[in-house]
GROMACS .gro file of C-alpha atoms in nm:
model
  263
    1MET     CA    1   0.009  -0.015  -0.013
    2ALA     CA    2   0.154   0.344  -0.106
    3THR     CA    3   0.224   0.551   0.188
    4SER     CA    4   0.115   0.966   0.091
    5LYS     CA    5   0.392   1.211   0.130
    6ARG     CA    6   0.302   1.448   0.371
    7ASP     CA    7   0.322   1.840   0.325
    8LEU     CA    8   0.587   1.940   0.545
    9SER     CA    9   0.613   2.306   0.358
   10ILE     CA   10   0.539   2.567   0.585
   11PRO     CA   11   0.286   2.849   0.524
   12TRP     CA   12   0.415   3.195   0.397
   13PRO     CA   13   0.180   3.396   0.629
   14PHE     CA   14   0.194   3.803   0.442
   15ALA     CA   15   0.077   3.543   0.060
   16SER     CA   16  -0.216   3.627   0.066
   17GLN     CA   17  -0.350   3.885   0.315
   18LYS     CA   18  -0.625   4.039   0.450
   19VAL     CA   19  -0.684   4.426   0.562
   20ASP     CA   20  -0.839   4.461   0.940
   21LEU     CA   21  -0.781   4.764   0.940
   22ASN     CA   22  -0.947   5.081   0.805
   23SER     CA   23  -1.047   4.961   0.429
   24ASP     CA   24  -1.218   5.306   0.325
   25THR     CA   25  -0.882   5.453   0.185
   26ASN     CA   26  -0.976   5.736  -0.084
   27LEU     CA   27  -1.096   5.890   0.221
   28LEU     CA   28  -0.801   5.874   0.395
   29LYS     CA   29  -0.564   5.928   0.091
   30LEU     CA   30  -0.807   6.279   0.033
   31VAL     CA   31  -0.731   6.345   0.470
   32ALA     CA   32  -0.349   6.254   0.364
   33MET     CA   33  -0.316   6.566   0.084
   34ILE     CA   34  -0.562   6.782   0.258
   35THR     CA   35  -0.251   6.770   0.561
   36MET     CA   36   0.064   6.747   0.298
   37PHE     CA   37  -0.093   7.062   0.161
   38ILE     CA   38  -0.152   7.217   0.474
   39ASP     CA   39   0.231   7.127   0.626
   40HIS     CA   40   0.351   7.210   0.301
   41ALA     CA   41   0.198   7.552   0.291
   42GLY     CA   42   0.287   7.613   0.644
   43LYS     CA   43   0.661   7.541   0.578
   44MET     CA   44   0.687   7.777   0.255
   45LEU     CA   45   0.441   8.027   0.298
   46PHE     CA   46   0.368   8.084   0.663
   47PRO     CA   47   0.656   7.978   0.844
   48GLN     CA   48   0.494   8.154   1.177
   49TYR     CA   49   0.199   7.933   1.268
   50PRO     CA   50   0.418   7.588   1.397
   51ILE     CA   51   0.010   7.422   1.398
   52MET     CA   52  -0.007   7.431   1.011
   53ARG     CA   53   0.364   7.148   1.075
   54VAL     CA   54   0.192   6.974   1.387
   55ILE     CA   55  -0.061   6.921   1.161
   56GLY     CA   56   0.118   6.825   0.835
   57ARG     CA   57   0.300   6.508   1.094
   58ILE     CA   58  -0.133   6.302   1.013
   59ALA     CA   59  -0.076   6.256   0.594
   60PHE     CA   60   0.244   6.012   0.598
   61PRO     CA   61   0.155   5.757   0.851
   62ILE     CA   62  -0.176   5.751   0.606
   63TYR     CA   63  -0.025   5.721   0.261
   64ALA     CA   64   0.201   5.462   0.496
   65TYR     CA   65  -0.109   5.308   0.522
   66CYS     CA   66  -0.215   5.289   0.204
   67ILE     CA   67   0.077   5.174   0.044
   68ALA     CA   68   0.073   4.855   0.221
   69ALA     CA   69  -0.352   4.851   0.229
   70GLY     CA   70  -0.227   4.913  -0.151
   71CYS     CA   71   0.013   4.585  -0.208
   72VAL     CA   72  -0.238   4.359  -0.048
   73TYR     CA   73  -0.521   4.454  -0.254
   74THR     CA   74  -0.327   4.469  -0.575
   75ARG     CA   75  -0.232   4.177  -0.842
   76ASN     CA   76   0.063   4.356  -0.899
   77PRO     CA   77   0.271   4.569  -0.622
   78LEU     CA   78   0.560   4.646  -0.930
   79ASN     CA   79   0.240   4.793  -1.097
   80TYR     CA   80   0.184   5.008  -0.824
   81PHE     CA   81   0.580   5.061  -0.807
   82LYS     CA   82   0.577   5.191  -1.125
   83ARG     CA   83   0.321   5.434  -1.104
   84VAL     CA   84   0.524   5.572  -0.768
   85VAL     CA   85   0.835   5.619  -1.002
   86LEU     CA   86   0.661   5.748  -1.251
   87MET     CA   87   0.531   6.039  -1.037
   88ALA     CA   88   0.911   6.060  -0.873
   89LEU     CA   89   1.066   6.186  -1.231
   90ILE     CA   90   0.847   6.411  -1.290
   91SER     CA   91   0.770   6.578  -0.964
   92GLN     CA   92   1.178   6.551  -0.845
   93PRO     CA   93   1.286   6.916  -0.941
   94LEU     CA   94   0.946   7.111  -0.848
   95TYR     CA   95   0.942   6.917  -0.527
   96ALA     CA   96   1.368   7.087  -0.500
   97VAL     CA   97   1.210   7.456  -0.620
   98ALA     CA   98   0.873   7.415  -0.450
   99LEU     CA   99   1.047   7.286  -0.120
  100ALA     CA  100   1.357   7.446  -0.106
  101HIS     CA  101   1.580   7.147  -0.135
  102GLU     CA  102   1.748   7.321  -0.470
  103SER     CA  103   2.170   7.304  -0.484
  104ALA     CA  104   2.384   7.560  -0.603
  105LEU     CA  105   2.489   7.296  -0.875
  106MET     CA  106   2.141   7.268  -0.972
  107TYR     CA  107   2.268   7.587  -1.098
  108SER     CA  108   2.578   7.565  -1.182
  109VAL     CA  109   2.549   7.554  -1.623
  110SER     CA  110   2.441   7.794  -1.710
  111PHE     CA  111   2.019   7.809  -1.892
  112ALA     CA  112   2.218   8.108  -2.170
  113GLU     CA  113   2.462   8.007  -2.298
  114GLU     CA  114   2.371   7.568  -2.290
  115PRO     CA  115   2.004   7.588  -2.200
  116ILE     CA  116   1.973   7.213  -2.265
  117ARG     CA  117   2.280   7.058  -2.049
  118ALA     CA  118   2.139   7.321  -1.801
  119ALA     CA  119   1.795   7.174  -1.812
  120LEU     CA  120   1.992   6.860  -1.780
  121THR     CA  121   2.194   6.918  -1.480
  122PHE     CA  122   1.970   7.132  -1.328
  123TYR     CA  123   1.745   6.756  -1.299
  124ILE     CA  124   1.995   6.536  -1.213
  125GLU     CA  125   2.153   6.757  -0.869
  126SER     CA  126   1.794   6.821  -0.836
  127TRP     CA  127   1.781   6.408  -0.725
  128TRP     CA  128   2.015   6.475  -0.418
  129ASP     CA  129   1.788   6.566  -0.197
  130PRO     CA  130   1.508   6.354  -0.361
  131SER     CA  131   1.086   6.330  -0.260
  132ILE     CA  132   0.881   6.083   0.006
  133LEU     CA  133   0.834   5.938  -0.359
  134LEU     CA  134   1.145   5.790  -0.360
  135THR     CA  135   1.113   5.651   0.024
  136LEU     CA  136   0.738   5.531  -0.034
  137ALA     CA  137   0.884   5.325  -0.388
  138MET     CA  138   1.133   5.203  -0.209
  139GLY     CA  139   0.834   5.121   0.066
  140ILE     CA  140   0.661   4.887  -0.187
  141LEU     CA  141   0.950   4.686  -0.293
  142VAL     CA  142   1.061   4.579  -0.002
  143ILE     CA  143   0.698   4.443   0.036
  144TRP     CA  144   0.645   4.321  -0.281
  145SER     CA  145   0.998   4.108  -0.187
  146ILE     CA  146   0.823   4.016   0.125
  147ARG     CA  147   0.514   3.927  -0.035
  148GLU     CA  148   0.632   3.668  -0.314
  149ARG     CA  149   0.898   3.543  -0.051
  150GLN     CA  150   1.222   3.694  -0.219
  151LEU     CA  151   1.339   3.722   0.158
  152LEU     CA  152   1.758   3.750   0.044
  153LEU     CA  153   1.578   4.056  -0.199
  154THR     CA  154   1.408   4.162   0.098
  155VAL     CA  155   1.772   4.185   0.254
  156ALA     CA  156   1.979   4.300   0.072
  157LEU     CA  157   1.664   4.563  -0.014
  158LEU     CA  158   1.675   4.675   0.355
  159LEU     CA  159   2.039   4.745   0.408
  160PHE     CA  160   2.047   4.954   0.052
  161CYS     CA  161   1.790   5.120   0.228
  162TRP     CA  162   1.991   5.131   0.564
  163GLU     CA  163   2.263   5.328   0.368
  164ILE     CA  164   2.086   5.586   0.162
  165GLN     CA  165   1.880   5.658   0.465
  166GLY     CA  166   1.991   6.027   0.450
  167ARG     CA  167   1.847   6.075   0.126
  168MET     CA  168   1.626   5.924   0.229
  169ASP     CA  169   1.248   6.187   0.353
  170TYR     CA  170   1.204   6.003   0.677
  171GLY     CA  171   1.469   5.804   0.641
  172PHE     CA  172   1.490   5.411   0.762
  173ARG     CA  173   1.209   5.470   0.989
  174GLY     CA  174   0.965   5.548   0.737
  175LEU     CA  175   1.054   5.304   0.543
  176MET     CA  176   0.988   5.038   0.838
  177LEU     CA  177   0.628   5.244   0.924
  178MET     CA  178   0.503   5.076   0.604
  179VAL     CA  179   0.639   4.758   0.652
  180LEU     CA  180   0.461   4.718   0.999
  181PHE     CA  181   0.176   4.792   0.876
  182TYR     CA  182   0.202   4.544   0.642
  183LEU     CA  183   0.295   4.258   0.811
  184PHE     CA  184   0.052   4.288   1.110
  185CYS     CA  185  -0.284   4.452   0.948
  186GLN     CA  186  -0.398   4.146   0.998
  187LYS     CA  187  -0.491   4.183   1.328
  188TRP     CA  188  -0.595   4.522   1.475
  189TRP     CA  189  -0.594   4.430   1.813
  190ILE     CA  190  -0.187   4.359   1.724
  191SER     CA  191  -0.152   4.581   1.474
  192LEU     CA  192  -0.260   4.864   1.689
  193PRO     CA  193  -0.007   4.848   2.035
  194VAL     CA  194   0.289   4.721   1.777
  195MET     CA  195   0.242   5.033   1.593
  196VAL     CA  196   0.170   5.349   1.905
  197ALA     CA  197   0.478   5.171   2.075
  198TYR     CA  198   0.691   5.226   1.684
  199MET     CA  199   0.565   5.561   1.661
  200GLY     CA  200   0.605   5.672   2.123
  201TRP     CA  201   0.953   5.469   2.006
  202TRP     CA  202   1.052   5.794   1.711
  203GLY     CA  203   0.838   6.072   1.859
  204LEU     CA  204   1.074   6.056   2.177
  205SER     CA  205   1.360   6.041   1.948
  206GLY     CA  206   1.333   6.410   1.901
  207SER     CA  207   1.331   6.682   2.114
  208GLY     CA  208   1.093   7.050   2.107
  209TYR     CA  209   0.845   6.972   2.255
  210GLU     CA  210   0.767   6.862   2.644
  211LEU     CA  211   0.470   6.717   2.830
  212PHE     CA  212   0.424   6.649   3.149
  213ASP     CA  213   0.813   6.631   3.162
  214VAL     CA  214   0.839   6.421   2.907
  215ARG     CA  215   0.999   6.590   2.623
  216PHE     CA  216   0.983   6.468   2.251
  217GLY     CA  217   0.918   6.574   1.838
  218ILE     CA  218   0.732   6.638   1.589
  219GLN     CA  219   0.662   6.329   1.522
  220MET     CA  220   0.518   6.225   1.808
  221PHE     CA  221   0.205   6.387   1.624
  222ALA     CA  222   0.205   6.137   1.344
  223MET     CA  223  -0.025   5.932   1.588
  224LEU     CA  224  -0.231   6.153   1.543
  225ALA     CA  225  -0.336   5.960   1.197
  226LEU     CA  226  -0.351   5.677   1.390
  227PRO     CA  227  -0.744   5.641   1.462
  228LEU     CA  228  -0.797   5.780   1.068
  229ILE     CA  229  -0.648   5.455   1.001
  230TYR     CA  230  -0.791   5.208   1.240
  231ILE     CA  231  -1.137   5.346   1.277
  232HIS     CA  232  -1.341   5.192   1.027
  233THR     CA  233  -1.536   5.462   0.736
  234LYS     CA  234  -1.759   5.409   0.492
  235SER     CA  235  -1.819   5.740   0.294
  236LYS     CA  236  -1.826   5.521  -0.021
  237LEU     CA  237  -1.619   5.813  -0.151
  238LYS     CA  238  -1.510   5.725  -0.524
  239ILE     CA  239  -1.220   5.927  -0.709
  240ASN     CA  240  -1.003   5.818  -1.010
  241LYS     CA  241  -0.647   5.645  -0.814
  242TRP     CA  242  -0.492   5.917  -1.052
  243VAL     CA  243  -0.611   6.201  -0.937
  244PHE     CA  244  -0.382   6.082  -0.607
  245TYR     CA  245  -0.056   6.024  -0.801
  246TRP     CA  246  -0.067   6.404  -1.016
  247PHE     CA  247  -0.233   6.579  -0.705
  248TYR     CA  248   0.154   6.574  -0.631
  249PRO     CA  249   0.341   6.750  -0.852
  250ALA     CA  250   0.054   6.946  -0.900
  251HIS     CA  251   0.032   7.059  -0.488
  252LEU     CA  252   0.424   7.125  -0.602
  253VAL     CA  253   0.340   7.395  -0.826
  254VAL     CA  254   0.036   7.555  -0.662
  255ILE     CA  255   0.300   7.507  -0.307
  256LEU     CA  256   0.541   7.772  -0.581
  257LEU     CA  257   0.320   7.995  -0.772
  258LEU     CA  258   0.173   8.110  -0.420
  259ASP     CA  259   0.540   8.138  -0.232
  260ARG     CA  260   0.641   8.320  -0.529
  261LEU     CA  261   0.309   8.582  -0.539
  262VAL     CA  262   0.397   8.650  -0.148
  263MET     CA  263   0.790   8.665  -0.263
   0.00000   0.00000   0.00000
């Protein structure tokens, strides 16, 4: 009598995820866009109102969660990655100019004398300080590698991001925020304390604010995004996905124009 072979393989818990957190991502993205605009307007147009930068801390955790949820819902996260990279390529020089991340090298070639070379130099040198889209794109890659069990690639990507974290907006901590949202999205009662602990630790690593003799940084206010992420809403809001992508370069143009008008 033939004996059947026993399947000794260990199931991969991240191959087919489900999201137990707020799935109303269109509403969340809308909140993220508004708070991001408030943050950037506070930086460039109204620096006398620090509350705008505090409100702006809400944006990144929501984007990080939406990236993680998007990687669960989509059949092919790499298509998601390509769209973010496309927006990064389009937005980078706008980001550098609109949000004061310019360098002298961007203007090292005269536009009057060598316009093509000057434009190329301007664009390439603008990447010295990449926008948040680089961090989001790397987060998608890391999550995709985890989802597909490409663990050597995961390690390689994490090491690479660790090395370039100085060039990444929100650094390695921002990358890990996306990864943690993805790893624990199936159980809200596990995810919530993990994220509170992680974001609290991140906030305590800064300074500038004090409450009950405890000093913390502005990043602590990012926890204001957690109720939006963990409380289920049913807005039934429908917005074309490209609106969310094109909003990033569009809002930079608006900030730049308003800044020039104020100046």
